[in-house]
Short mmCIF file of C-alpha atoms in Angstrom, two decimals:
data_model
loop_
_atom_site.label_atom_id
_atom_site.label_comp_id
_atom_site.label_asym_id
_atom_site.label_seq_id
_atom_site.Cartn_x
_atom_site.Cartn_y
_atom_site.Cartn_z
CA UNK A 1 115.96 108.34 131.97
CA UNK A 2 116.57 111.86 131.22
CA UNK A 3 117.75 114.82 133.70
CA UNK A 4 113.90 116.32 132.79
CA UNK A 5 112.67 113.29 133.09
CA UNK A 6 114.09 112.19 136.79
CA UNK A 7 112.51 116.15 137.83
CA UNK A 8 108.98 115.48 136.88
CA UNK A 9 107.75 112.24 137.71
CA UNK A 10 104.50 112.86 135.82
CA UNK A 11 105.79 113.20 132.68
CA UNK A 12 105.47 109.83 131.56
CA UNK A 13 101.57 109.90 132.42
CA UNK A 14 100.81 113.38 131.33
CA UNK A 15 102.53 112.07 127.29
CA UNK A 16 100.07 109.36 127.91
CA UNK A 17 97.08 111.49 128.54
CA UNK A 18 97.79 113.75 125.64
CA UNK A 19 97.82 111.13 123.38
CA UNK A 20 95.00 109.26 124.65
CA UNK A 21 93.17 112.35 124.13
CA UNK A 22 94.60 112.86 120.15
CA UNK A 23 93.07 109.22 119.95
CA UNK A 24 89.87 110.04 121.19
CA UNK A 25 89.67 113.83 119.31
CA UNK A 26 90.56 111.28 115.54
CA UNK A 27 87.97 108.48 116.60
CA UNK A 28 85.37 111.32 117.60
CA UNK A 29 86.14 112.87 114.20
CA UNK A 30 85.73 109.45 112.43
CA UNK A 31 82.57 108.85 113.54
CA UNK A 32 81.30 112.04 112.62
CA UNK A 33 82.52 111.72 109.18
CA UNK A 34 81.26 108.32 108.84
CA UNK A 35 77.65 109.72 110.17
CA UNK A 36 77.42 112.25 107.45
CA UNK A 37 78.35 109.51 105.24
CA UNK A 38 75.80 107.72 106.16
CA UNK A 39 73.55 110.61 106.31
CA UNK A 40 74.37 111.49 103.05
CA UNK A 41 73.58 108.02 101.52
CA UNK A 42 70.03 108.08 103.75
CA UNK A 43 69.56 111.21 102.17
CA UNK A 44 69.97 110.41 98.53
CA UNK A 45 68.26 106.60 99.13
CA UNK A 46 65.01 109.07 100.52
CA UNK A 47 65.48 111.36 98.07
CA UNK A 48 64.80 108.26 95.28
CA UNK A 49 62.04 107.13 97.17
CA UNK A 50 60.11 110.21 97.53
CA UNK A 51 60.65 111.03 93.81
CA UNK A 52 58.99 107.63 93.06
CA UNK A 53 56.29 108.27 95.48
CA UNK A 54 55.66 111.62 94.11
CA UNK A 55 55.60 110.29 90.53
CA UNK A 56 53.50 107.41 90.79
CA UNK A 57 50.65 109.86 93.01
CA UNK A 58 51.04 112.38 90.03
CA UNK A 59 50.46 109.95 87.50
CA UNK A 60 47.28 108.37 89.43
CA UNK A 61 45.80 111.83 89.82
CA UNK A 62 46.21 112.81 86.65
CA UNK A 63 44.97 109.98 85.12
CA UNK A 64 41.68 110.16 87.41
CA UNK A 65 41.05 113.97 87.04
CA UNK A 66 42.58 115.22 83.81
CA UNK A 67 39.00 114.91 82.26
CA UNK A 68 37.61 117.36 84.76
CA UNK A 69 40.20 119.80 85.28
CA UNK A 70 39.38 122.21 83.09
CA UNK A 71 35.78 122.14 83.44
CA UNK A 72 36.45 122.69 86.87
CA UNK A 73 38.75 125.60 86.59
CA UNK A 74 41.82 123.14 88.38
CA UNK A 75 45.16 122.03 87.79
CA UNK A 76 47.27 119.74 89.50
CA UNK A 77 51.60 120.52 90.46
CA UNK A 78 53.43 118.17 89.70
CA UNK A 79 55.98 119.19 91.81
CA UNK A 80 53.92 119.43 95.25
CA UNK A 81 50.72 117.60 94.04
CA UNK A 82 48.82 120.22 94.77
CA UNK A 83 45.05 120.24 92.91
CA UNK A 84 44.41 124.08 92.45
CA UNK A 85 40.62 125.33 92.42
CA UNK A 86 41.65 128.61 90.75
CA UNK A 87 37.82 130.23 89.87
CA UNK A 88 37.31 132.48 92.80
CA UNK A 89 33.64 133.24 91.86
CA UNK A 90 33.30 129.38 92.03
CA UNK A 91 34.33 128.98 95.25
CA UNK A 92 32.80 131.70 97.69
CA UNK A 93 31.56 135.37 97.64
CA UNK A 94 33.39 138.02 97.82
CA UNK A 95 34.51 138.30 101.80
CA UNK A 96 32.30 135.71 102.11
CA UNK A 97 33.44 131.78 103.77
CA UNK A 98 30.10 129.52 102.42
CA UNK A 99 30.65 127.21 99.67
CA UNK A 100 28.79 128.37 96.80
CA UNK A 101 26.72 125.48 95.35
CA UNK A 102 28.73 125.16 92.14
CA UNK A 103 31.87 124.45 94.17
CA UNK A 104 29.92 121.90 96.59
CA UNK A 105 28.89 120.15 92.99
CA UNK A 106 32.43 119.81 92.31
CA UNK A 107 33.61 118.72 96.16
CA UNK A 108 30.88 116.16 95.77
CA UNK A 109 32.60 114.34 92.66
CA UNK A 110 36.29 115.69 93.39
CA UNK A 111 36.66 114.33 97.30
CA UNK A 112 35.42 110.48 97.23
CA UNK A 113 37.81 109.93 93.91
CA UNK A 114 40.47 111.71 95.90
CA UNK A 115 40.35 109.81 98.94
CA UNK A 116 40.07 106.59 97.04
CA UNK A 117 43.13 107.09 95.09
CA UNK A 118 44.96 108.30 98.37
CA UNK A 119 43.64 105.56 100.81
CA UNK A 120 45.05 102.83 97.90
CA UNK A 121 47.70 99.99 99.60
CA UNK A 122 51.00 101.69 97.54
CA UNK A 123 50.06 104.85 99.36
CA UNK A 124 48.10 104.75 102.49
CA UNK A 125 51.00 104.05 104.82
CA UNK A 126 53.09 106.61 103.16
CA UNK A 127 50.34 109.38 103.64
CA UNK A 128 51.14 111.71 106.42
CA UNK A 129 48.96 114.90 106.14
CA UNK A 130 46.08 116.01 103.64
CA UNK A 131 46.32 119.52 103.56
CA UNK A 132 43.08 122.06 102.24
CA UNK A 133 44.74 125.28 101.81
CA UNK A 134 42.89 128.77 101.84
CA UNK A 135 44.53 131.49 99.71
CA UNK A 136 43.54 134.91 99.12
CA UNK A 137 45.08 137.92 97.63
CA UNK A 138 46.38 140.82 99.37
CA UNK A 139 43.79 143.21 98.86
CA UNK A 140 40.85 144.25 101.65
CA UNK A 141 38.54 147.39 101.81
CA UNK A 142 39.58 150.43 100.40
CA UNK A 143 41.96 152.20 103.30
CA UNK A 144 42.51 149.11 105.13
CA UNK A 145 46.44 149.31 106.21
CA UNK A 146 48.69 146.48 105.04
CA UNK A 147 48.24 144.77 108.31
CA UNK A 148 44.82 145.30 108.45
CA UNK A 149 44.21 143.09 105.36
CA UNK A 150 46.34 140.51 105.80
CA UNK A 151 44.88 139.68 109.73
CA UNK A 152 41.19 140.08 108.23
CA UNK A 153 42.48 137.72 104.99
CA UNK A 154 43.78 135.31 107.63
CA UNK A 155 40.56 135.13 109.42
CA UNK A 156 38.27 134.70 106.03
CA UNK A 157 41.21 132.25 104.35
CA UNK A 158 40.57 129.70 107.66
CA UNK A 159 36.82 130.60 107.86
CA UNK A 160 36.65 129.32 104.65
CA UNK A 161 39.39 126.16 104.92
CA UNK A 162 36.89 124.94 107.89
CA UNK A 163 34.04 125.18 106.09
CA UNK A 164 35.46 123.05 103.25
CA UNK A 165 36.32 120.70 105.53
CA UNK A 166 32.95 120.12 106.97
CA UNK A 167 31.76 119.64 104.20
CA UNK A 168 34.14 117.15 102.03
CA UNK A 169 33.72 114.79 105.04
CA UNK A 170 30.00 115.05 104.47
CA UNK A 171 30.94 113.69 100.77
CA UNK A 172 31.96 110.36 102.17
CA UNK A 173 30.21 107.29 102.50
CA UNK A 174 31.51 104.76 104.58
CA UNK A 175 32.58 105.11 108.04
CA UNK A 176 35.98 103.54 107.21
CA UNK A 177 37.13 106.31 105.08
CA UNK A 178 35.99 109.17 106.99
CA UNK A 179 37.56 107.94 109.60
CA UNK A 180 40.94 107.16 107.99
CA UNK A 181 40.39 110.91 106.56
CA UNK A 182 39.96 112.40 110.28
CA UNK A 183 43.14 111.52 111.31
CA UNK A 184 45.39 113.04 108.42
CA UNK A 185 43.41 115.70 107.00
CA UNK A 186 44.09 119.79 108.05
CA UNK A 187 42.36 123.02 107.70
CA UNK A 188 45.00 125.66 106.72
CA UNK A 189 44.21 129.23 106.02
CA UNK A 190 47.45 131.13 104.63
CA UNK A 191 45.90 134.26 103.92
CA UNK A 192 47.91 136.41 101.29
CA UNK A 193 51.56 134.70 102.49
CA UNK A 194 51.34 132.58 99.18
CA UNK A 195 50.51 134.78 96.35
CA UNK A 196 50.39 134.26 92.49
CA UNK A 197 52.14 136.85 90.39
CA UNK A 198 52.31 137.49 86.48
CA UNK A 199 55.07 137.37 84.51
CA UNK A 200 55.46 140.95 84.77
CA UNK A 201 55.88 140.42 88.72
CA UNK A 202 52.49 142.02 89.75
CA UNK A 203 50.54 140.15 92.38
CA UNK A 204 47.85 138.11 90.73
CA UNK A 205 44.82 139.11 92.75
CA UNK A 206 42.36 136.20 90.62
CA UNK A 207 44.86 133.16 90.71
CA UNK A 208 46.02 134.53 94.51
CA UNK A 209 42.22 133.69 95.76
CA UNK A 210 42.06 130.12 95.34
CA UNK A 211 41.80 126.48 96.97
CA UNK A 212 44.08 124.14 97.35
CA UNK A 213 44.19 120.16 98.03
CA UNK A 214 47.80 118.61 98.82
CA UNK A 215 49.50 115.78 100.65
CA UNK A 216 52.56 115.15 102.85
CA UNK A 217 53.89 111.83 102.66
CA UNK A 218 56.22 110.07 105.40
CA UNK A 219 59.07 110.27 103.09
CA UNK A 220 59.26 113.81 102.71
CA UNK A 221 59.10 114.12 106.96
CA UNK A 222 62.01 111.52 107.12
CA UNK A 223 63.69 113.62 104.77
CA UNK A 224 63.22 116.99 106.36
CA UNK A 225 64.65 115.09 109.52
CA UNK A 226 67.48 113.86 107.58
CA UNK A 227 68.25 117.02 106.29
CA UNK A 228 68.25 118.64 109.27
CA UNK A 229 70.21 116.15 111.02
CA UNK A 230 72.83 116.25 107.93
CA UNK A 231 73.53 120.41 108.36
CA UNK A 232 73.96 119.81 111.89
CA UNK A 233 76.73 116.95 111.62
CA UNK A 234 78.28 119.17 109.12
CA UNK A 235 78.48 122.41 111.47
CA UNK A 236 79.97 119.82 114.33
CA UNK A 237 82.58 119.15 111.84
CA UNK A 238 83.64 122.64 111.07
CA UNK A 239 83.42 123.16 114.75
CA UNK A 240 85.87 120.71 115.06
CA UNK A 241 87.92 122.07 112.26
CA UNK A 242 88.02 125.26 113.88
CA UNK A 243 89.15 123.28 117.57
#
């Protein structure tokens, strides 16, 4: 033993602790790593599986609807599945929130197929949310202010969601599917915070005012969440970088 060490008795523990605690700091950091690892391998297994998903509900609604999209003024995103009713004089009056009896024609053949294809065994687990989505364009009476018009567009866009809603559950027969429909399906009135613009970049006040269908599935949730959790393992390992 050492001069130093005969003067300080806690030495010995104190080297210990320190390197007990260097052991603890490189298992801590292990596990993180191996978390975002494991993250990262969630994420891209999800990220295959929602694709899929996706793909197969595309083709399906496609294949039902293509004959009747462009009689009905509609087209379907690939990308978000999203069935677009684009013919504003279709759909309501001007300022107006009733379903105009051309559009209820449509609803009436649109709706039932829609459900049908949705509440199918490859997809009925997977289906979190079906979405109607009000859009309008930015516009409101002449000298309305900026906020005026989009507070009086958000009132009219979820008028006019509700009303849809009422009636496409009127379109259904049995009890089964309405009530399978009840429990995912959402009114949601965005007002002018989506709008269409041209090529030119000019707001497209016709294609802005329009109605949308869409659906959320369980794998794009889980993937949000794993997302999320991923950006947050990654910030406690630059934190620890930074230690």
């Amino acid at each position: 033993m050492t001069s130093g060490e005969s003067g300080n008795p806690f030495a010995l523990s104190i080297g210990d602790l320190m390197a007990a605690l260097l052991l603890v700091f490189i298992l801590l950091v292990g596990a993180t790593l191996l978390m975002v690892k494991e993250d990262e391998e969630r994420t891209v297994e999800l990220i295959s599986e929602y694709q899929a998903l996706q793909d197969s509900l595309y083709n399906d609604l496609r294949s039902e609807f293509e004959g009747d999209l462009e009689r009905w003024s509609a087209v379907i995103e690939r990308e978000t599945l999203a069935i677009r009713f684009q013919e504003p004089e279709v759909l309501f009056g001007k300022g107006e929130a009733t379903v105009r009896p051309r559009f209820e024609q449509i609803l009436d053949n649109f709706f039932p197929r829609y459900i049908r294809i949705l509440r199918q065994p490859e997809y009925r687990s997977s289906i979190r949310e079906i979405r109607i989505e009000g859009h309008t364009s930015s516009e409101w009476a002449p000298g309305s202010t900026e906020e005026e018009a989009y507070f009086n567009n958000m009132r009219l866009s979820q008028d006019r969601t509700r009303t849809v809603l009422r009636y496409v559950l009127g379109t259904l027969d049995r009890r089964e599917a309405t009530d399978w429909t009840q429990n995912l399906i959402t009114a949601n009135g965005l007002s002018s915070s989506e709008l269409i613009y041209t090529e030119s970049g000019k707001e497209d006040r016709e294609a802005s005012r329009r109605v949308e269908f869409r659906v959320r599935t369980n794998a794009e949730s889980q993937l949000e969440e794993i997302l999320s959790q991923l950006a947050q393992n990654q910030e406690g390992v630059r934190q620890q970088d930074r230690e």
